[in-house]
Tab-separated table of C-alpha atoms in Angstrom:
chain	number	residue	atom	x	y	z
K	1	MET	CA	91.230	126.308	143.227
K	2	SER	CA	94.076	128.018	141.158
K	3	MET	CA	96.865	125.538	140.485
K	4	PHE	CA	100.477	126.610	140.543
K	5	LEU	CA	102.374	125.571	137.716
K	6	ASP	CA	105.903	125.171	137.041
K	7	GLN	CA	106.338	125.217	133.253
K	8	VAL	CA	109.338	124.808	130.822
K	9	THR	CA	109.791	124.425	127.182
K	10	ILE	CA	112.675	122.133	126.143
K	11	ASN	CA	113.739	120.634	122.723
K	12	VAL	CA	114.455	117.259	122.131
K	13	LYS	CA	116.150	115.296	119.205
K	14	ALA	CA	116.718	111.776	118.829
K	15	GLY	CA	119.965	110.029	116.940
K	16	ASN	CA	119.964	109.728	113.426
K	17	GLY	CA	120.281	106.264	112.324
K	18	GLY	CA	123.493	105.486	110.523
K	19	ASN	CA	124.052	105.511	106.915
K	20	GLY	CA	124.144	101.904	104.854
K	21	MET	CA	127.104	101.322	103.134
K	22	VAL	CA	127.612	100.743	99.717
K	23	ALA	CA	130.607	98.320	98.991
K	24	PHE	CA	131.407	95.126	97.364
K	25	ARG	CA	133.572	92.208	98.088
K	26	ARG	CA	137.467	92.688	96.543
K	27	GLU	CA	139.431	89.645	97.726
K	28	LYS	CA	142.052	87.682	95.686
K	29	TYR	CA	140.264	84.869	94.521
K	30	VAL	CA	136.530	85.929	94.469
K	31	PRO	CA	136.457	87.288	90.656
K	32	ASP	CA	133.091	88.996	91.167
K	33	GLY	CA	132.413	89.568	94.945
K	34	GLY	CA	129.070	90.242	95.675
K	35	PRO	CA	127.697	93.285	97.744
K	36	ALA	CA	129.093	93.761	101.273
K	37	GLY	CA	127.908	97.156	102.272
K	38	GLY	CA	126.538	96.616	105.851
K	39	ASP	CA	123.543	98.311	107.633
K	40	GLY	CA	123.635	101.545	110.048
K	41	GLY	CA	122.758	101.438	113.376
K	42	HIS	CA	119.605	102.524	114.687
K	43	GLY	CA	119.628	105.921	116.828
K	44	GLY	CA	119.070	106.587	120.413
K	45	SER	CA	115.778	107.548	121.854
K	46	LEU	CA	114.943	110.155	124.457
K	47	ILE	CA	113.033	108.589	127.152
K	48	PHE	CA	111.144	110.683	130.230
K	49	ILE	CA	111.684	108.691	133.403
K	50	VAL	CA	110.079	109.538	136.826
K	51	ASP	CA	112.313	110.181	139.775
K	52	GLU	CA	110.908	110.778	143.270
K	53	GLY	CA	113.883	112.554	144.371
K	54	LEU	CA	113.255	115.751	141.886
K	55	ARG	CA	110.485	118.212	143.195
K	56	THR	CA	110.888	120.979	140.749
K	57	LEU	CA	111.784	121.634	137.019
K	58	MET	CA	114.628	123.409	137.930
K	59	ASP	CA	117.198	121.240	136.220
K	60	PHE	CA	115.246	122.288	132.862
K	61	ARG	CA	115.611	125.858	133.358
K	62	PHE	CA	119.569	125.763	132.331
K	63	ASN	CA	119.361	122.903	130.222
K	64	ARG	CA	116.960	122.989	127.514
K	65	HIS	CA	118.249	121.000	124.487
K	66	PHE	CA	118.896	117.144	124.656
K	67	LYS	CA	119.972	115.053	121.999
K	68	ALA	CA	120.617	111.336	121.781
K	69	GLU	CA	123.358	109.675	119.793
K	70	ASP	CA	123.415	108.724	116.609
K	71	GLY	CA	124.015	105.303	115.051
K	72	GLU	CA	127.263	104.162	113.690
K	73	ASN	CA	127.266	104.110	109.978
K	74	GLY	CA	127.249	100.709	107.995
K	75	MET	CA	130.805	99.580	107.055
K	76	SER	CA	132.593	97.315	104.160
K	77	LYS	CA	132.683	93.506	104.542
K	78	SER	CA	128.744	93.469	105.563
K	79	MET	CA	129.960	95.231	109.129
K	80	HIS	CA	126.607	96.669	110.560
K	81	GLY	CA	127.235	100.327	112.482
K	82	ARG	CA	126.427	99.592	116.184
K	83	GLY	CA	123.168	101.299	117.456
K	84	ALA	CA	123.232	104.210	119.924
K	85	GLY	CA	121.903	103.707	123.670
K	86	ASP	CA	118.600	105.369	124.715
K	87	SER	CA	118.815	108.639	127.075
K	88	LEU	CA	117.104	108.881	129.970
K	89	ILE	CA	116.021	112.217	131.190
K	90	LYS	CA	114.954	112.138	135.073
K	91	VAL	CA	111.357	114.128	135.493
K	92	PRO	CA	109.812	114.996	138.650
K	93	PRO	CA	106.239	113.083	139.477
K	94	GLY	CA	103.345	114.825	138.289
K	95	THR	CA	104.705	116.123	134.939
K	96	VAL	CA	102.608	116.754	132.293
K	97	VAL	CA	104.238	116.503	128.727
K	98	ARG	CA	102.693	118.033	125.596
K	99	ASP	CA	103.974	118.876	122.116
K	100	VAL	CA	104.205	122.377	121.620
K	101	ASP	CA	103.823	122.218	117.935
K	102	THR	CA	100.549	120.138	117.874
K	103	GLY	CA	99.064	120.782	121.174
K	104	ILE	CA	98.916	116.886	122.146
K	105	VAL	CA	99.498	115.752	125.392
K	106	LEU	CA	102.164	112.923	125.113
K	107	GLY	CA	102.052	111.604	128.741
K	108	ASP	CA	101.293	112.437	132.242
K	109	LEU	CA	104.144	110.759	134.613
K	110	ILE	CA	103.131	109.991	137.837
K	111	HIS	CA	104.569	107.000	139.185
K	112	GLU	CA	108.249	106.467	140.470
K	113	GLY	CA	110.308	104.641	137.315
K	114	GLN	CA	107.305	105.599	134.924
K	115	GLN	CA	108.793	106.162	131.201
K	116	LEU	CA	107.747	108.039	127.828
K	117	VAL	CA	109.367	107.939	124.890
K	118	VAL	CA	109.277	111.674	123.487
K	119	ALA	CA	111.633	111.266	120.377
K	120	LYS	CA	112.059	107.903	118.749
K	121	GLY	CA	115.854	107.035	117.286
K	122	GLY	CA	115.722	106.764	113.275
K	123	ARG	CA	116.399	103.326	112.084
K	124	GLY	CA	119.547	102.311	110.329
K	125	GLY	CA	119.794	102.555	106.638
K	126	ARG	CA	120.460	99.494	104.726
K	127	GLY	CA	123.694	98.508	103.322
K	128	ASN	CA	123.507	97.306	99.594
K	129	LYS	CA	123.917	93.910	100.329
K	130	ARG	CA	120.119	94.243	101.622
K	131	PHE	CA	119.259	95.257	97.797
K	132	ALA	CA	120.961	92.306	96.042
K	133	THR	CA	118.380	90.543	93.643
K	134	PRO	CA	118.659	87.715	91.232
K	135	ARG	CA	117.993	90.621	88.576
K	136	ASN	CA	120.477	92.908	90.023
K	137	PRO	CA	123.149	90.791	91.882
K	138	ALA	CA	125.559	93.882	92.539
K	139	PRO	CA	123.418	97.195	93.606
K	140	GLU	CA	124.860	100.365	93.948
K	141	VAL	CA	121.911	101.219	96.350
K	142	ALA	CA	122.183	102.197	100.090
K	143	GLU	CA	120.094	103.720	102.010
K	144	ASN	CA	120.703	106.849	104.544
K	145	GLY	CA	119.745	106.310	108.286
K	146	GLU	CA	116.318	107.820	109.248
K	147	PRO	CA	116.473	110.774	111.077
K	148	GLY	CA	115.468	110.749	114.683
K	149	GLU	CA	112.285	112.493	115.601
K	150	GLU	CA	112.703	115.859	116.720
K	151	ARG	CA	110.290	117.849	118.892
K	152	ASN	CA	109.593	120.987	121.100
K	153	LEU	CA	108.057	119.859	124.382
K	154	GLU	CA	106.531	121.781	126.965
K	155	LEU	CA	106.690	120.306	130.660
K	156	GLU	CA	104.131	121.442	133.192
K	157	LEU	CA	104.064	120.401	136.667
K	158	LYS	CA	101.600	120.915	138.827
K	159	VAL	CA	103.327	122.359	141.974
K	160	LEU	CA	102.253	121.523	145.609
K	161	ALA	CA	104.195	122.042	148.096
K	162	ASP	CA	106.522	119.840	150.132
K	163	VAL	CA	107.141	122.335	152.879
K	164	GLY	CA	104.274	124.236	154.542
K	165	LEU	CA	104.732	127.599	156.596
K	166	VAL	CA	101.855	128.028	159.282
K	167	GLY	CA	101.881	130.328	162.077
K	168	PHE	CA	99.810	133.268	162.861
K	169	PRO	CA	99.658	136.175	160.214
K	170	SER	CA	102.400	138.865	160.381
K	171	VAL	CA	105.238	136.151	162.030
K	172	GLY	CA	107.196	136.468	158.831
K	173	LYS	CA	106.243	133.996	156.918
K	174	SER	CA	106.406	135.634	153.649
K	175	THR	CA	109.392	137.286	154.605
K	176	LEU	CA	111.228	134.000	155.178
K	177	LEU	CA	109.750	132.962	151.680
K	178	SER	CA	111.060	135.965	149.938
K	179	ILE	CA	114.649	135.229	151.477
K	180	VAL	CA	115.299	131.507	150.748
K	181	SER	CA	113.410	131.577	147.042
K	182	ALA	CA	112.766	133.516	144.129
K	183	ALA	CA	109.170	134.211	144.888
K	184	ARG	CA	108.389	137.759	145.613
K	185	PRO	CA	105.201	137.499	148.230
K	186	LYS	CA	103.499	140.727	148.852
K	187	ILE	CA	104.722	141.622	152.580
K	188	GLY	CA	102.826	143.978	154.769
K	189	ALA	CA	102.556	144.387	158.407
K	190	TYR	CA	98.726	143.735	158.282
K	191	HIS	CA	96.844	140.633	158.948
K	192	PHE	CA	95.816	138.436	155.998
K	193	THR	CA	98.062	139.645	153.986
K	194	THR	CA	98.729	136.154	152.126
K	195	LEU	CA	95.493	135.377	150.368
K	196	VAL	CA	96.908	132.666	147.670
K	197	PRO	CA	99.794	130.570	148.900
K	198	ASN	CA	102.818	132.173	147.911
K	199	LEU	CA	104.774	129.549	146.274
K	200	GLY	CA	108.651	129.369	146.204
K	201	MET	CA	111.167	127.040	144.897
K	202	VAL	CA	114.133	126.580	147.118
K	203	LYS	CA	117.517	125.809	145.573
K	204	MET	CA	120.465	124.521	147.645
K	205	ASP	CA	123.675	124.504	147.062
K	206	ASN	CA	124.042	120.955	146.796
K	207	GLY	CA	121.752	121.193	143.879
K	208	LYS	CA	118.483	119.798	145.943
K	209	SER	CA	115.449	121.767	145.105
K	210	PHE	CA	111.916	121.522	146.892
K	211	VAL	CA	108.805	123.895	146.745
K	212	MET	CA	107.931	125.746	149.593
K	213	ALA	CA	104.663	127.489	150.357
K	214	ASP	CA	103.325	130.172	152.549
K	215	LEU	CA	100.277	128.894	153.826
K	216	PRO	CA	97.596	131.863	154.698
K	217	GLY	CA	97.572	132.801	158.382
K	218	LEU	CA	95.511	130.333	159.583
K	219	ILE	CA	92.753	132.220	162.159
K	220	GLU	CA	90.895	130.103	164.839
K	221	GLY	CA	87.719	128.669	162.435
K	222	ALA	CA	89.715	128.263	159.340
K	223	SER	CA	88.954	124.562	159.031
K	224	GLN	CA	84.875	125.213	159.753
K	225	GLY	CA	85.423	127.760	156.216
K	226	VAL	CA	86.076	130.747	158.300
K	227	GLY	CA	88.997	133.301	156.931
K	228	LEU	CA	90.736	131.723	153.934
K	229	GLY	CA	91.051	128.149	154.931
K	230	ILE	CA	89.301	125.548	152.950
K	231	GLN	CA	91.144	126.179	149.515
K	232	PHE	CA	94.425	125.722	151.040
K	233	LEU	CA	93.667	122.055	152.029
K	234	ARG	CA	95.111	120.588	148.833
K	235	HIS	CA	98.518	122.385	149.524
K	236	ILE	CA	98.335	121.479	152.763
K	237	GLU	CA	97.435	117.894	152.465
K	238	ARG	CA	100.366	117.348	149.778
K	239	THR	CA	102.970	119.057	152.783
K	240	ARG	CA	105.343	117.027	153.627
K	241	VAL	CA	107.285	119.167	156.507
K	242	ILE	CA	105.379	121.742	158.412
K	243	LEU	CA	107.531	124.498	159.633
K	244	HIS	CA	105.683	126.617	162.151
K	245	VAL	CA	106.731	129.937	162.356
K	246	ILE	CA	106.573	131.813	165.460
K	247	ASP	CA	106.900	135.757	166.378
K	248	MET	CA	109.165	135.442	169.566
K	249	SER	CA	109.627	139.091	169.786
K	250	GLY	CA	105.543	138.717	170.781
K	251	SER	CA	105.169	142.198	168.989
K	252	GLU	CA	101.649	141.569	168.587
K	253	GLY	CA	101.465	141.817	172.085
K	254	ARG	CA	100.639	137.754	171.999
K	255	GLU	CA	102.782	135.256	173.842
K	256	PRO	CA	104.937	133.128	171.679
K	257	TYR	CA	103.656	129.645	173.664
K	258	ASP	CA	100.178	130.207	173.205
K	259	ASP	CA	100.504	131.197	169.336
K	260	TYR	CA	101.947	128.118	168.879
K	261	VAL	CA	99.271	125.948	170.819
K	262	THR	CA	96.433	127.655	168.989
K	263	ILE	CA	98.078	126.991	165.562
K	264	ASN	CA	98.704	123.381	166.475
K	265	ASN	CA	94.972	123.224	167.716
K	266	GLU	CA	93.792	124.469	164.401
K	267	LEU	CA	96.147	122.082	162.311
K	268	GLU	CA	94.434	119.142	164.626
K	269	SER	CA	91.273	120.197	163.532
K	270	TYR	CA	91.476	119.871	159.945
K	271	ASP	CA	91.927	116.240	160.871
K	272	LEU	CA	94.301	115.644	157.887
K	273	ARG	CA	96.766	113.577	159.793
K	274	LEU	CA	98.510	117.086	159.776
K	275	MET	CA	100.018	116.628	163.514
K	276	GLU	CA	101.626	113.448	162.371
K	277	ARG	CA	103.509	115.347	159.645
K	278	PRO	CA	107.287	116.562	160.958
K	279	GLN	CA	107.352	119.816	162.576
K	280	LEU	CA	110.138	122.091	162.772
K	281	ILE	CA	109.562	125.507	165.070
K	282	VAL	CA	111.123	128.152	163.518
K	283	ALA	CA	111.786	131.382	166.382
K	284	ASN	CA	111.619	134.403	163.694
K	285	LYS	CA	112.519	138.226	164.839
K	286	MET	CA	115.151	136.868	167.079
K	287	ASP	CA	117.089	140.289	166.301
K	288	VAL	CA	114.246	142.063	168.479
K	289	PRO	CA	115.556	142.836	171.916
K	290	GLY	CA	114.326	140.394	174.325
K	291	ALA	CA	113.453	137.816	171.982
K	292	GLN	CA	116.315	135.574	173.514
K	293	GLU	CA	114.661	135.706	177.013
K	294	LYS	CA	111.290	134.758	175.211
K	295	LEU	CA	112.697	131.786	173.391
K	296	GLU	CA	114.079	130.268	176.988
K	297	GLU	CA	110.896	131.054	178.170
K	298	PHE	CA	109.241	129.230	175.171
K	299	LYS	CA	111.572	126.220	175.479
K	300	GLU	CA	110.613	125.634	179.074
K	301	GLN	CA	106.779	125.701	178.467
K	302	LEU	CA	107.380	123.403	175.770
K	303	LYS	CA	109.038	120.669	177.941
K	304	LEU	CA	106.416	120.972	180.411
K	305	LEU	CA	103.556	120.388	177.122
K	306	LYS	CA	105.841	117.555	176.118
K	307	GLU	CA	105.993	115.692	179.358
K	308	ASP	CA	102.754	115.032	179.096
K	309	GLU	CA	102.901	113.483	175.741
K	310	TYR	CA	106.257	111.801	176.189
K	311	GLU	CA	106.966	113.105	173.251
K	312	ASP	CA	110.786	113.538	171.411
K	313	ASP	CA	112.504	116.952	171.933
K	314	ILE	CA	111.277	119.381	169.457
K	315	PRO	CA	113.874	121.219	167.590
K	316	VAL	CA	113.410	124.874	167.662
K	317	PHE	CA	115.502	126.945	165.037
K	318	PRO	CA	116.060	130.496	165.873
K	319	ILE	CA	116.428	132.693	163.004
K	320	SER	CA	115.990	136.267	161.800
K	321	ALA	CA	114.379	136.780	158.562
K	322	ILE	CA	115.772	140.259	158.516
K	323	THR	CA	119.664	139.824	159.306
K	324	HIS	CA	119.515	136.107	157.575
K	325	LYS	CA	120.830	134.479	160.886
K	326	GLY	CA	120.232	131.173	161.306
K	327	ILE	CA	118.426	130.496	158.099
K	328	SER	CA	120.764	127.871	156.147
K	329	ASN	CA	120.739	126.051	159.384
K	330	LEU	CA	116.953	125.938	158.977
K	331	LEU	CA	117.275	124.759	155.419
K	332	ASN	CA	119.460	122.133	155.852
K	333	ALA	CA	117.801	120.817	158.708
K	334	THR	CA	114.160	120.900	156.468
K	335	VAL	CA	115.887	119.437	153.670
K	336	ASP	CA	117.338	116.339	155.949
K	337	VAL	CA	113.906	115.742	156.988
K	338	LEU	CA	112.069	115.727	153.804
K	339	ASP	CA	114.861	113.219	152.536
K	340	VAL	CA	113.116	110.766	155.248
K	341	THR	CA	109.448	111.578	154.529
K	342	SER	CA	108.776	110.277	151.559
K	343	GLU	CA	104.990	109.728	151.603
K	344	PHE	CA	104.089	111.398	148.527
K	345	LEU	CA	100.787	112.764	148.398
K	346	LEU	CA	100.099	112.390	144.619
K	347	GLU	CA	97.061	110.671	144.679
K	348	VAL	CA	95.477	114.505	145.961
K	349	LEU	CA	96.905	116.396	143.246
K	350	ASP	CA	94.956	114.842	140.102
K	351	GLN	CA	91.757	113.437	141.326
K	352	GLU	CA	90.223	116.120	139.166
K	353	GLU	CA	92.023	115.786	136.253
K	354	GLU	CA	92.261	113.090	133.877
K	355	THR	CA	95.073	113.359	131.146
K	356	VAL	CA	93.793	111.560	127.997
K	357	LEU	CA	96.451	109.947	126.245
K	358	TYR	CA	96.499	110.707	122.634
K	359	LYS	CA	96.964	108.097	119.889
K	360	HIS	CA	99.177	110.068	116.925
K	361	THR	CA	97.024	109.578	113.878
K	362	PRO	CA	99.081	109.173	110.730
K	363	GLU	CA	98.250	111.514	107.936
K	364	GLU	CA	96.861	110.062	104.736
K	365	LYS	CA	98.691	111.030	102.145
K	366	GLY	CA	102.295	111.959	103.305
K	367	TYR	CA	102.778	114.612	101.129
K	368	ASP	CA	101.693	117.997	99.750
K	369	ILE	CA	102.023	119.540	96.196
K	370	THR	CA	102.095	123.313	96.157
K	371	ARG	CA	102.807	125.705	93.363
K	372	ASP	CA	105.435	128.322	94.139
K	373	SER	CA	105.164	131.730	92.640
K	374	ASP	CA	108.139	131.256	89.881
K	375	ALA	CA	105.606	128.080	88.354
K	376	SER	CA	107.747	125.637	90.498
K	377	TRP	CA	105.987	122.893	91.910
K	378	ILE	CA	106.934	122.238	95.731
K	379	LEU	CA	106.560	118.886	97.351
K	380	SER	CA	106.269	118.759	101.086
K	381	GLY	CA	105.014	116.412	103.708
K	382	ASP	CA	106.946	114.284	106.795
K	383	LYS	CA	106.861	110.902	104.974
K	384	LEU	CA	108.255	112.521	101.767
K	385	GLU	CA	111.406	114.454	103.324
K	386	LYS	CA	112.088	111.655	105.532
K	387	LEU	CA	112.323	109.165	102.148
K	388	PHE	CA	114.357	111.779	100.919
K	389	LYS	CA	116.791	112.301	103.545
K	390	MET	CA	117.239	108.612	103.420
K	391	THR	CA	118.042	108.731	99.953
K	392	ASN	CA	121.854	108.552	99.051
K	393	PHE	CA	122.219	110.634	95.749
K	394	GLU	CA	125.360	109.569	94.931
K	395	HIS	CA	124.141	106.371	93.194
K	396	GLU	CA	122.266	106.418	90.452
K	397	GLU	CA	120.198	103.038	91.542
K	398	SER	CA	119.440	104.930	94.593
K	399	VAL	CA	118.103	107.896	92.671
K	400	ARG	CA	115.818	105.585	90.658
K	401	ARG	CA	114.882	104.003	93.672
K	402	PHE	CA	113.708	107.011	95.007
K	403	ALA	CA	111.997	108.060	91.809
K	404	ARG	CA	110.003	104.751	92.224
K	405	GLN	CA	109.135	105.609	95.870
K	406	LEU	CA	107.396	108.871	94.841
K	407	ARG	CA	105.835	106.991	92.138
K	408	ALA	CA	104.158	104.562	94.196
K	409	MET	CA	103.055	107.416	96.495
K	410	GLY	CA	100.972	108.768	93.920
K	411	ILE	CA	102.915	111.648	93.347
K	412	ASP	CA	103.749	111.580	89.338
K	413	GLU	CA	100.095	111.037	88.715
K	414	GLU	CA	99.020	113.993	91.117
K	415	LEU	CA	101.517	116.457	89.135
K	416	ARG	CA	100.292	115.402	85.850
K	417	GLU	CA	96.663	115.532	86.794
K	418	ARG	CA	97.421	119.031	88.456
K	419	GLY	CA	99.009	120.354	84.712
K	420	ALA	CA	103.214	119.571	85.295
K	421	VAL	CA	104.780	119.359	82.346
K	422	ASP	CA	108.213	118.186	80.721
K	423	GLY	CA	110.897	120.307	82.069
K	424	ASP	CA	108.893	121.949	85.012
K	425	ILE	CA	110.903	122.498	87.809
K	426	VAL	CA	109.846	120.488	91.082
K	427	ARG	CA	111.321	121.190	94.625
K	428	ILE	CA	111.645	118.978	97.843
K	429	MET	CA	113.368	121.020	100.611
K	430	LYS	CA	115.961	123.080	99.025
K	431	TYR	CA	116.662	120.606	96.378
K	432	GLU	CA	115.371	120.889	92.475
K	433	PHE	CA	114.521	118.366	89.858
K	434	GLU	CA	113.145	118.580	86.466
K	435	PHE	CA	109.554	117.058	85.876
K	436	VAL	CA	110.237	114.013	83.212
K	437	GLU	CA	107.371	112.778	81.380
C-alpha cells in the first residue's frame, strides 16, 4: 500500500565550544605568576524529542534552521567558560531522520519522550593552564573551541490519518477535505471518485494540526475485498475519530438514515473495533432546499435507534461544504475529541518496515591530499579541518603544536613522498602555508 509522506529538509547546527584563554597571573607579590587561562565551555547539542501532541511536520515548514548556543570562552584567573544547555526540538511520533549528505538514517523516533542527538555540541578549547609542563611552565598555547556539528537533515513522517471521513460515494467527503486543508482531491459527481485516500493536513488557528483522510466510499461488501476496501485498512486502523458524512439533501434518491445504518454495518463488519471510535455525524449539503426537514426526520430516527442501545446522544453537525457554513464548528469539535482519544496506534504503522540504525564509521586517515592546478598542495578532511579550527594562530606555540599534530597524522611524510619540496604552497581551507623541509 502506498504510504503518504510528510517530508521536510532542515538544517541543524550545534553550538561551538568556547575558546580557551592564554593568560598569566599578574599579582603584586607573585613575581612570575604561572599560566591562568581558563577553558572554554562546551557548545549545546541539538536533540530531537518525540511529542505525541504533534501529528504533522507542519512546524518545520516555516522554521528550517535550528542552532544551539555556543559555549562561553575561557577567561583569565583560570575561570572556565559556561557550557551551553542543549536545545530540544519536538517531533511527532513516526518521524524518520536521515542525513541528507550521507543518506544515513540517524534514527526512527516512535515512542513518547524518545530522544535522538542530531548534532553534537563542540567541546570547549583548553586554556594555557592545561599546557604547562615542567619544561614549559608558561606556555602561550590555548585551543579554540571545537566547532559544533552541522547537518542537513531530512525528516520524513509516514502519515496515517487521525481523522477519517466515511460515507457513501458522492456525499461530499472530498469537497469537505479540500476546504479544510490544502489537499486538492479530484472532485467529481460520480461514484468511486476516490481511488486512493486523499490526505490533508488541517491546521487550526490555535496552532494544532492533524491529518484528515477521505477514506474511499466504502461500498457494501468492501470488507470482503469487493471494491476498494482492503488496502485502506491501515489508514482506518490508525484513525482515532471518524466523521460520518451524510448527504442530507437525499439527492441520490437514498434516505439519509439508511445511508447511516448501511455504512455503520460496513464498519462493523471490518471487525476492527471501529464502532468503538468516537463518531461525529456530519450532515452535509444543508444548503439544498428540503435538507432541514430531512435533518429533523433523521434525528428522530436516530433517537429511536439509540433508545434500543441506551447510548448517549450522538452529536450531529449540520454543514454546507459549498457555503462553508458550520465547518469551523465541526473542526473544533473534532480537535476536542482527538485530544481525549489518545490511543495511539503506531504499532500498525511499521510492522513491515524495520529501520536499521547505522553506526557512523570514522574515516581511516582523517585527511586527503590533492594537487591544485597552480601546483599547490591542498589538505582537506574533517579531522584536519577540525584541528585547524581549534588552533589559535595568534600564538607561536599554538602554531608549533598544530605542526606537531600534522606530523603525527603522517601528513608531512606523505607530502614528501608525493614530491613536495621546500617552499611549496600548502593550503588548508582558505589559508596558505609554505612547506618547510
